[in-house]
mmCIF file of C-alpha atoms in Angstrom:
data_model
loop_
_atom_site.group_PDB
_atom_site.id
_atom_site.type_symbol
_atom_site.label_atom_id
_atom_site.label_comp_id
_atom_site.label_asym_id
_atom_site.label_seq_id
_atom_site.Cartn_x
_atom_site.Cartn_y
_atom_site.Cartn_z
ATOM 1 C CA VAL A 1 0.000 0.000 0.000
ATOM 2 C CA LEU A 2 1.398 3.378 -1.018
ATOM 3 C CA ALA A 3 0.898 6.309 1.311
ATOM 4 C CA PRO A 4 1.938 9.948 0.849
ATOM 5 C CA GLY A 5 5.131 10.771 2.690
ATOM 6 C CA ALA A 6 6.287 14.026 4.208
ATOM 7 C CA ALA A 7 6.742 16.953 1.868
ATOM 8 C CA LYS A 8 10.229 17.559 0.527
ATOM 9 C CA ALA A 9 11.189 21.208 0.991
ATOM 10 C CA ASP A 10 14.264 21.359 -1.204
ATOM 11 C CA GLY A 11 12.891 22.020 -4.682
ATOM 12 C CA ILE A 12 10.084 21.654 -7.202
ATOM 13 C CA ASN A 13 10.088 20.012 -10.617
ATOM 14 C CA ALA A 14 10.061 22.719 -13.304
ATOM 15 C CA GLN A 15 9.907 20.072 -16.048
ATOM 16 C CA THR A 16 6.132 19.610 -16.291
ATOM 17 C CA PHE A 17 5.778 19.013 -20.044
ATOM 18 C CA ARG A 18 4.840 15.365 -20.657
ATOM 19 C CA PRO A 19 4.435 14.543 -24.362
ATOM 20 C CA ALA A 20 2.039 11.758 -25.284
ATOM 21 C CA LEU A 21 3.897 8.637 -26.408
ATOM 22 C CA GLY A 22 3.300 7.062 -29.789
ATOM 23 C CA PRO A 23 1.043 7.733 -32.794
ATOM 24 C CA GLU A 24 -2.715 8.401 -32.678
ATOM 25 C CA ASN A 25 -2.164 11.118 -30.022
ATOM 26 C CA LEU A 26 -1.970 14.905 -29.929
ATOM 27 C CA ILE A 27 0.762 16.826 -28.037
ATOM 28 C CA THR A 28 0.125 15.806 -24.425
ATOM 29 C CA VAL A 29 -3.449 14.536 -24.871
ATOM 30 C CA GLU A 30 -3.873 10.825 -25.596
ATOM 31 C CA GLY A 31 -6.130 9.404 -28.295
ATOM 32 C CA SER A 32 -7.911 6.111 -27.751
ATOM 33 C CA ARG A 33 -6.071 3.987 -30.324
ATOM 34 C CA ALA A 34 -2.935 2.032 -29.454
ATOM 35 C CA ALA A 35 0.041 1.878 -31.800
ATOM 36 C CA ARG A 36 -0.158 -0.805 -34.501
ATOM 37 C CA ASP A 37 0.641 -4.315 -33.344
ATOM 38 C CA LEU A 38 4.319 -5.305 -33.468
ATOM 39 C CA ARG A 39 5.279 -1.825 -34.691
ATOM 40 C CA PRO A 40 7.989 0.058 -32.797
ATOM 41 C CA PHE A 41 7.832 3.821 -32.395
ATOM 42 C CA GLY A 42 10.265 6.407 -31.123
ATOM 43 C CA GLY A 43 11.516 9.928 -31.461
ATOM 44 C CA LEU A 44 12.873 13.021 -29.769
ATOM 45 C CA VAL A 45 10.482 15.783 -28.704
ATOM 46 C CA LEU A 46 12.043 19.158 -27.923
ATOM 47 C CA ASP A 47 10.493 21.735 -25.615
ATOM 48 C CA PHE A 48 11.661 25.095 -24.320
ATOM 49 C CA GLY A 49 10.375 26.772 -21.175
ATOM 50 C CA TYR A 50 10.898 30.421 -20.256
ATOM 51 C CA HIS A 51 10.357 31.129 -16.552
ATOM 52 C CA PRO A 52 8.531 27.799 -16.001
ATOM 53 C CA LEU A 53 9.003 28.165 -12.233
ATOM 54 C CA ARG A 54 9.081 31.316 -10.132
ATOM 55 C CA LEU A 55 8.959 32.291 -6.466
ATOM 56 C CA VAL A 56 7.096 35.519 -5.633
ATOM 57 C CA ASN A 57 7.213 37.574 -2.440
ATOM 58 C CA GLN A 58 4.143 39.734 -2.935
ATOM 59 C CA ALA A 59 4.752 41.755 0.240
ATOM 60 C CA HIS A 60 8.055 43.083 -1.156
ATOM 61 C CA SER A 61 7.223 42.732 -4.882
ATOM 62 C CA VAL A 62 10.247 40.486 -5.434
ATOM 63 C CA THR A 63 10.403 37.561 -7.873
ATOM 64 C CA ARG A 64 13.100 34.910 -8.223
ATOM 65 C CA TYR A 65 13.365 32.161 -10.832
ATOM 66 C CA PRO A 66 14.698 28.755 -9.736
ATOM 67 C CA THR A 67 14.512 27.958 -13.463
ATOM 68 C CA GLU A 68 14.711 30.827 -15.923
ATOM 69 C CA GLN A 69 15.245 28.888 -19.170
ATOM 70 C CA LEU A 70 14.823 25.170 -19.735
ATOM 71 C CA LEU A 71 15.637 23.329 -22.978
ATOM 72 C CA THR A 72 14.699 19.647 -22.853
ATOM 73 C CA GLY A 73 14.684 16.723 -25.264
ATOM 74 C CA HIS A 74 12.281 13.878 -24.489
ATOM 75 C CA ALA A 75 13.726 10.592 -25.783
ATOM 76 C CA ILE A 76 10.800 8.267 -26.578
ATOM 77 C CA LEU A 77 10.804 4.554 -27.363
ATOM 78 C CA GLY A 78 7.884 2.134 -27.467
ATOM 79 C CA MET A 79 6.071 -0.706 -29.164
ATOM 80 C CA GLY A 80 2.578 -1.618 -30.258
ATOM 81 C CA VAL A 81 2.135 -5.112 -28.814
ATOM 82 C CA THR A 82 -1.354 -5.934 -30.070
ATOM 83 C CA ARG A 83 -4.118 -3.936 -31.797
ATOM 84 C CA TRP A 84 -5.403 -2.966 -28.356
ATOM 85 C CA PHE A 85 -2.224 -2.622 -26.255
ATOM 86 C CA SER A 86 0.944 -0.532 -26.550
ATOM 87 C CA ALA A 87 3.710 0.529 -24.182
ATOM 88 C CA GLY A 88 6.378 3.206 -24.218
ATOM 89 C CA VAL A 89 8.988 4.980 -22.118
ATOM 90 C CA ALA A 90 10.229 8.573 -22.156
ATOM 91 C CA LEU A 91 13.296 10.127 -20.545
ATOM 92 C CA PRO A 92 13.608 13.931 -20.357
ATOM 93 C CA VAL A 93 17.179 15.032 -21.047
ATOM 94 C CA VAL A 94 17.833 18.641 -20.029
ATOM 95 C CA PHE A 95 20.298 20.169 -22.480
ATOM 96 C CA TYR A 96 20.342 23.622 -20.885
ATOM 97 C CA GLN A 97 18.968 25.077 -17.643
ATOM 98 C CA SER A 98 19.567 28.512 -16.105
ATOM 99 C CA SER A 99 18.353 30.073 -12.855
ATOM 100 C CA SER A 100 18.587 33.022 -10.501
ATOM 101 C CA SER A 101 21.689 33.056 -8.293
ATOM 102 C CA LEU A 102 21.870 30.704 -5.306
ATOM 103 C CA ALA A 103 21.977 33.638 -2.863
ATOM 104 C CA ALA A 104 18.821 35.073 -4.399
ATOM 105 C CA LEU A 105 17.032 31.715 -4.107
ATOM 106 C CA GLN A 106 18.164 31.109 -0.518
ATOM 107 C CA ALA A 107 16.842 34.535 0.472
ATOM 108 C CA PHE A 108 13.414 33.099 -0.331
ATOM 109 C CA ASP A 109 13.927 29.571 0.987
ATOM 110 C CA PRO A 110 17.058 28.570 3.002
ATOM 111 C CA SER A 111 16.270 24.883 2.360
ATOM 112 C CA ILE A 112 17.371 25.361 -1.269
ATOM 113 C CA LYS A 113 20.941 24.063 -1.066
ATOM 114 C CA SER A 114 22.227 24.676 -4.577
ATOM 115 C CA ALA A 115 21.443 26.326 -7.876
ATOM 116 C CA PRO A 116 20.732 23.763 -10.614
ATOM 117 C CA SER A 117 23.499 22.499 -12.871
ATOM 118 C CA VAL A 118 23.376 23.385 -16.552
ATOM 119 C CA ALA A 119 22.308 19.921 -17.768
ATOM 120 C CA GLY A 120 20.948 16.619 -16.476
ATOM 121 C CA ILE A 121 18.050 14.197 -16.723
ATOM 122 C CA GLY A 122 14.472 14.275 -15.484
ATOM 123 C CA ASP A 123 12.120 11.545 -14.278
ATOM 124 C CA LEU A 124 11.768 8.395 -16.374
ATOM 125 C CA ARG A 125 8.148 7.793 -17.432
ATOM 126 C CA LEU A 126 6.366 4.572 -18.428
ATOM 127 C CA ALA A 127 3.088 4.839 -20.374
ATOM 128 C CA LEU A 128 0.682 2.015 -21.249
ATOM 129 C CA LYS A 129 -2.475 2.100 -23.359
ATOM 130 C CA PHE A 130 -5.356 -0.385 -23.453
ATOM 131 C CA THR A 131 -7.921 0.318 -26.185
ATOM 132 C CA ILE A 132 -11.457 -0.627 -25.142
ATOM 133 C CA LEU A 133 -13.453 0.859 -28.042
ATOM 134 C CA ASP A 134 -11.584 0.983 -31.350
ATOM 135 C CA ASN A 135 -12.701 3.825 -33.621
ATOM 136 C CA GLN A 136 -10.396 3.105 -36.557
ATOM 137 C CA HIS A 137 -13.303 3.650 -38.972
ATOM 138 C CA GLY A 138 -14.778 6.587 -37.083
ATOM 139 C CA GLY A 139 -17.006 7.274 -34.101
ATOM 140 C CA VAL A 140 -16.343 7.114 -30.374
ATOM 141 C CA GLY A 141 -13.156 5.571 -29.012
ATOM 142 C CA LEU A 142 -12.254 4.712 -25.417
ATOM 143 C CA ALA A 143 -8.984 3.715 -23.765
ATOM 144 C CA VAL A 144 -7.368 3.350 -20.367
ATOM 145 C CA ALA A 145 -3.888 4.894 -20.503
ATOM 146 C CA PRO A 146 -2.097 4.593 -17.130
ATOM 147 C CA GLN A 147 1.317 6.139 -16.592
ATOM 148 C CA ALA A 148 4.000 5.934 -13.934
ATOM 149 C CA SER A 149 7.148 7.967 -13.350
ATOM 150 C CA PHE A 150 10.297 7.145 -11.406
ATOM 151 C CA PRO A 151 12.561 9.595 -9.505
ATOM 152 C CA THR A 152 15.580 9.505 -11.810
ATOM 153 C CA GLY A 153 15.708 13.325 -11.785
ATOM 154 C CA ALA A 154 16.613 15.504 -8.802
ATOM 155 C CA GLY A 155 14.174 17.842 -7.095
ATOM 156 C CA ASP A 156 16.961 20.031 -5.716
ATOM 157 C CA GLN A 157 17.974 20.602 -9.359
ATOM 158 C CA PHE A 158 14.358 21.533 -10.209
ATOM 159 C CA ARG A 159 13.994 18.709 -12.741
ATOM 160 C CA GLY A 160 12.556 15.830 -10.728
ATOM 161 C CA ASP A 161 9.559 15.039 -8.513
ATOM 162 C CA ASP A 162 11.572 13.184 -5.824
ATOM 163 C CA ALA A 163 8.635 10.773 -5.744
ATOM 164 C CA TYR A 164 7.055 7.865 -7.544
ATOM 165 C CA ASN A 165 3.997 8.938 -9.520
ATOM 166 C CA ILE A 166 1.118 6.644 -10.515
ATOM 167 C CA GLU A 167 -1.405 8.182 -12.901
ATOM 168 C CA PRO A 168 -4.456 6.187 -14.056
ATOM 169 C CA ARG A 169 -5.913 7.973 -17.091
ATOM 170 C CA VAL A 170 -9.051 7.643 -19.217
ATOM 171 C CA ALA A 171 -8.967 8.794 -22.844
ATOM 172 C CA VAL A 172 -12.149 9.376 -24.864
ATOM 173 C CA ASP A 173 -12.141 10.626 -28.435
ATOM 174 C CA TYR A 174 -14.358 10.971 -31.496
ATOM 175 C CA LYS A 175 -12.941 10.362 -34.958
ATOM 176 C CA PHE A 176 -14.524 11.842 -38.068
ATOM 177 C CA LYS A 177 -14.471 10.059 -41.410
ATOM 178 C CA GLN A 178 -11.940 12.435 -42.961
ATOM 179 C CA GLY A 179 -9.465 11.660 -40.168
ATOM 180 C CA SER A 180 -10.008 14.641 -37.861
ATOM 181 C CA PHE A 181 -10.661 13.848 -34.211
ATOM 182 C CA VAL A 182 -11.218 15.442 -30.815
ATOM 183 C CA ALA A 183 -9.996 13.890 -27.547
ATOM 184 C CA LEU A 184 -10.604 14.325 -23.821
ATOM 185 C CA ASN A 185 -8.351 12.994 -21.044
ATOM 186 C CA VAL A 186 -9.009 12.865 -17.295
ATOM 187 C CA SER A 187 -6.543 11.387 -14.804
ATOM 188 C CA PHE A 188 -5.442 11.330 -11.188
ATOM 189 C CA ASP A 189 -1.712 11.833 -10.640
ATOM 190 C CA TYR A 190 -0.875 10.210 -7.297
ATOM 191 C CA ARG A 191 2.481 11.188 -5.760
ATOM 192 C CA THR A 192 4.176 9.279 -2.957
ATOM 193 C CA SER A 193 5.397 12.614 -1.545
ATOM 194 C CA ALA A 194 4.787 16.328 -2.093
ATOM 195 C CA GLN A 195 7.335 19.028 -2.908
ATOM 196 C CA GLU A 196 7.642 22.492 -1.378
ATOM 197 C CA ALA A 197 9.677 25.612 -2.040
ATOM 198 C CA TYR A 198 8.897 28.899 -0.297
ATOM 199 C CA ASN A 199 5.082 29.311 -0.596
ATOM 200 C CA VAL A 200 4.616 26.742 -3.371
ATOM 201 C CA ARG A 201 3.543 23.166 -2.687
ATOM 202 C CA VAL A 202 2.931 20.491 -5.331
ATOM 203 C CA ASP A 203 0.963 17.404 -4.288
ATOM 204 C CA SER A 204 -1.245 14.765 -5.948
ATOM 205 C CA GLN A 205 -3.391 16.290 -8.674
ATOM 206 C CA VAL A 206 -6.408 15.792 -10.889
ATOM 207 C CA ARG A 207 -5.204 16.341 -14.461
ATOM 208 C CA TYR A 208 -7.225 17.072 -17.579
ATOM 209 C CA GLY A 209 -6.725 17.787 -21.271
ATOM 210 C CA LEU A 210 -8.887 18.556 -24.294
ATOM 211 C CA GLY A 211 -7.651 18.827 -27.860
ATOM 212 C CA GLY A 212 -8.225 18.106 -31.495
ATOM 213 C CA LEU A 213 -6.586 17.393 -34.832
ATOM 214 C CA PHE A 214 -8.170 18.913 -37.932
ATOM 215 C CA GLN A 215 -7.148 17.565 -41.328
ATOM 216 C CA LEU A 216 -6.269 20.012 -44.120
ATOM 217 C CA PRO A 217 -5.629 19.401 -47.815
ATOM 218 C CA LYS A 218 -2.287 17.993 -49.038
ATOM 219 C CA GLY A 219 -1.678 15.939 -45.891
ATOM 220 C CA LEU A 220 -1.466 18.933 -43.557
ATOM 221 C CA ALA A 221 -3.255 19.252 -40.213
ATOM 222 C CA ILE A 222 -3.851 21.723 -37.387
ATOM 223 C CA VAL A 223 -3.385 20.460 -33.813
ATOM 224 C CA GLY A 224 -4.467 22.299 -30.676
ATOM 225 C CA GLU A 225 -5.100 21.440 -27.048
ATOM 226 C CA VAL A 226 -5.575 22.828 -23.556
ATOM 227 C CA ALA A 227 -4.369 20.969 -20.476
ATOM 228 C CA GLY A 228 -3.990 21.595 -16.765
ATOM 229 C CA ALA A 229 -4.095 20.192 -13.242
ATOM 230 C CA ALA A 230 -5.580 21.016 -9.846
ATOM 231 C CA SER A 231 -4.177 19.861 -6.504
ATOM 232 C CA ILE A 232 -6.460 17.770 -4.315
ATOM 233 C CA SER A 233 -4.954 19.455 -1.255
ATOM 234 C CA GLY A 234 -7.009 22.582 -1.821
ATOM 235 C CA VAL A 235 -6.085 26.088 -0.639
ATOM 236 C CA SER A 236 -4.540 26.614 2.785
ATOM 237 C CA ALA A 237 -3.992 29.678 4.914
ATOM 238 C CA GLU A 238 -0.265 28.883 5.002
ATOM 239 C CA TYR A 239 0.288 28.471 1.260
ATOM 240 C CA GLY A 240 -2.573 30.487 -0.226
ATOM 241 C CA THR A 241 -3.681 29.921 -3.797
ATOM 242 C CA ARG A 242 -0.277 28.573 -4.823
ATOM 243 C CA TYR A 243 -1.045 25.516 -2.716
ATOM 244 C CA ALA A 244 -3.377 24.370 -5.537
ATOM 245 C CA PRO A 245 -1.687 25.370 -8.802
ATOM 246 C CA LEU A 246 -3.597 25.189 -12.091
#
């Protein structure tokens, strides 16, 4: 039985971008169809974050950035096992990371022991997909797409959760005959421990995403999505609204 541990007050994971693994998906939102049976898939997804994490002292109007710029490549490898089951792994590799000075960060939170190094790795992620309703020829599709992550990154470097995450996810989509589709994901991201830095706390969350792919002539397409998360811990007098980040 897994139970939440004490919060870790030495850093927060600034690497929150989690690309969906394999074909038949959008950017971070999962479609319902698994990869083709006995077909491998892989790739490298690049993302760049500018000020993805900040600490704000509203009383003195001062802001510090534990991570100012973050360039990451997500190495992805997976396999379609059957028509209804696929599996994949992703490892975030941070190529470049910058931050405010250590003295500036420690003025906000003395528990921060070091400024992050320029490069490193994030948390390894395992993603599975079980298709329940196959909409290859159109209509409604349904899948269960659980994920898990492992603390291979470091929270004190602001690129790891310092926890094991288990995230059961449901993916529902509707595919039109011309190939366009819309998809909705809802999940619960359970963490074995929370993270804290200054007045920010990250705990287990309800996550959600909605997106679509719209086919254009000549094999082109437009992809768009919105995604977010809300902490189950709610808002506290100690941490304020940042206790439940969206």
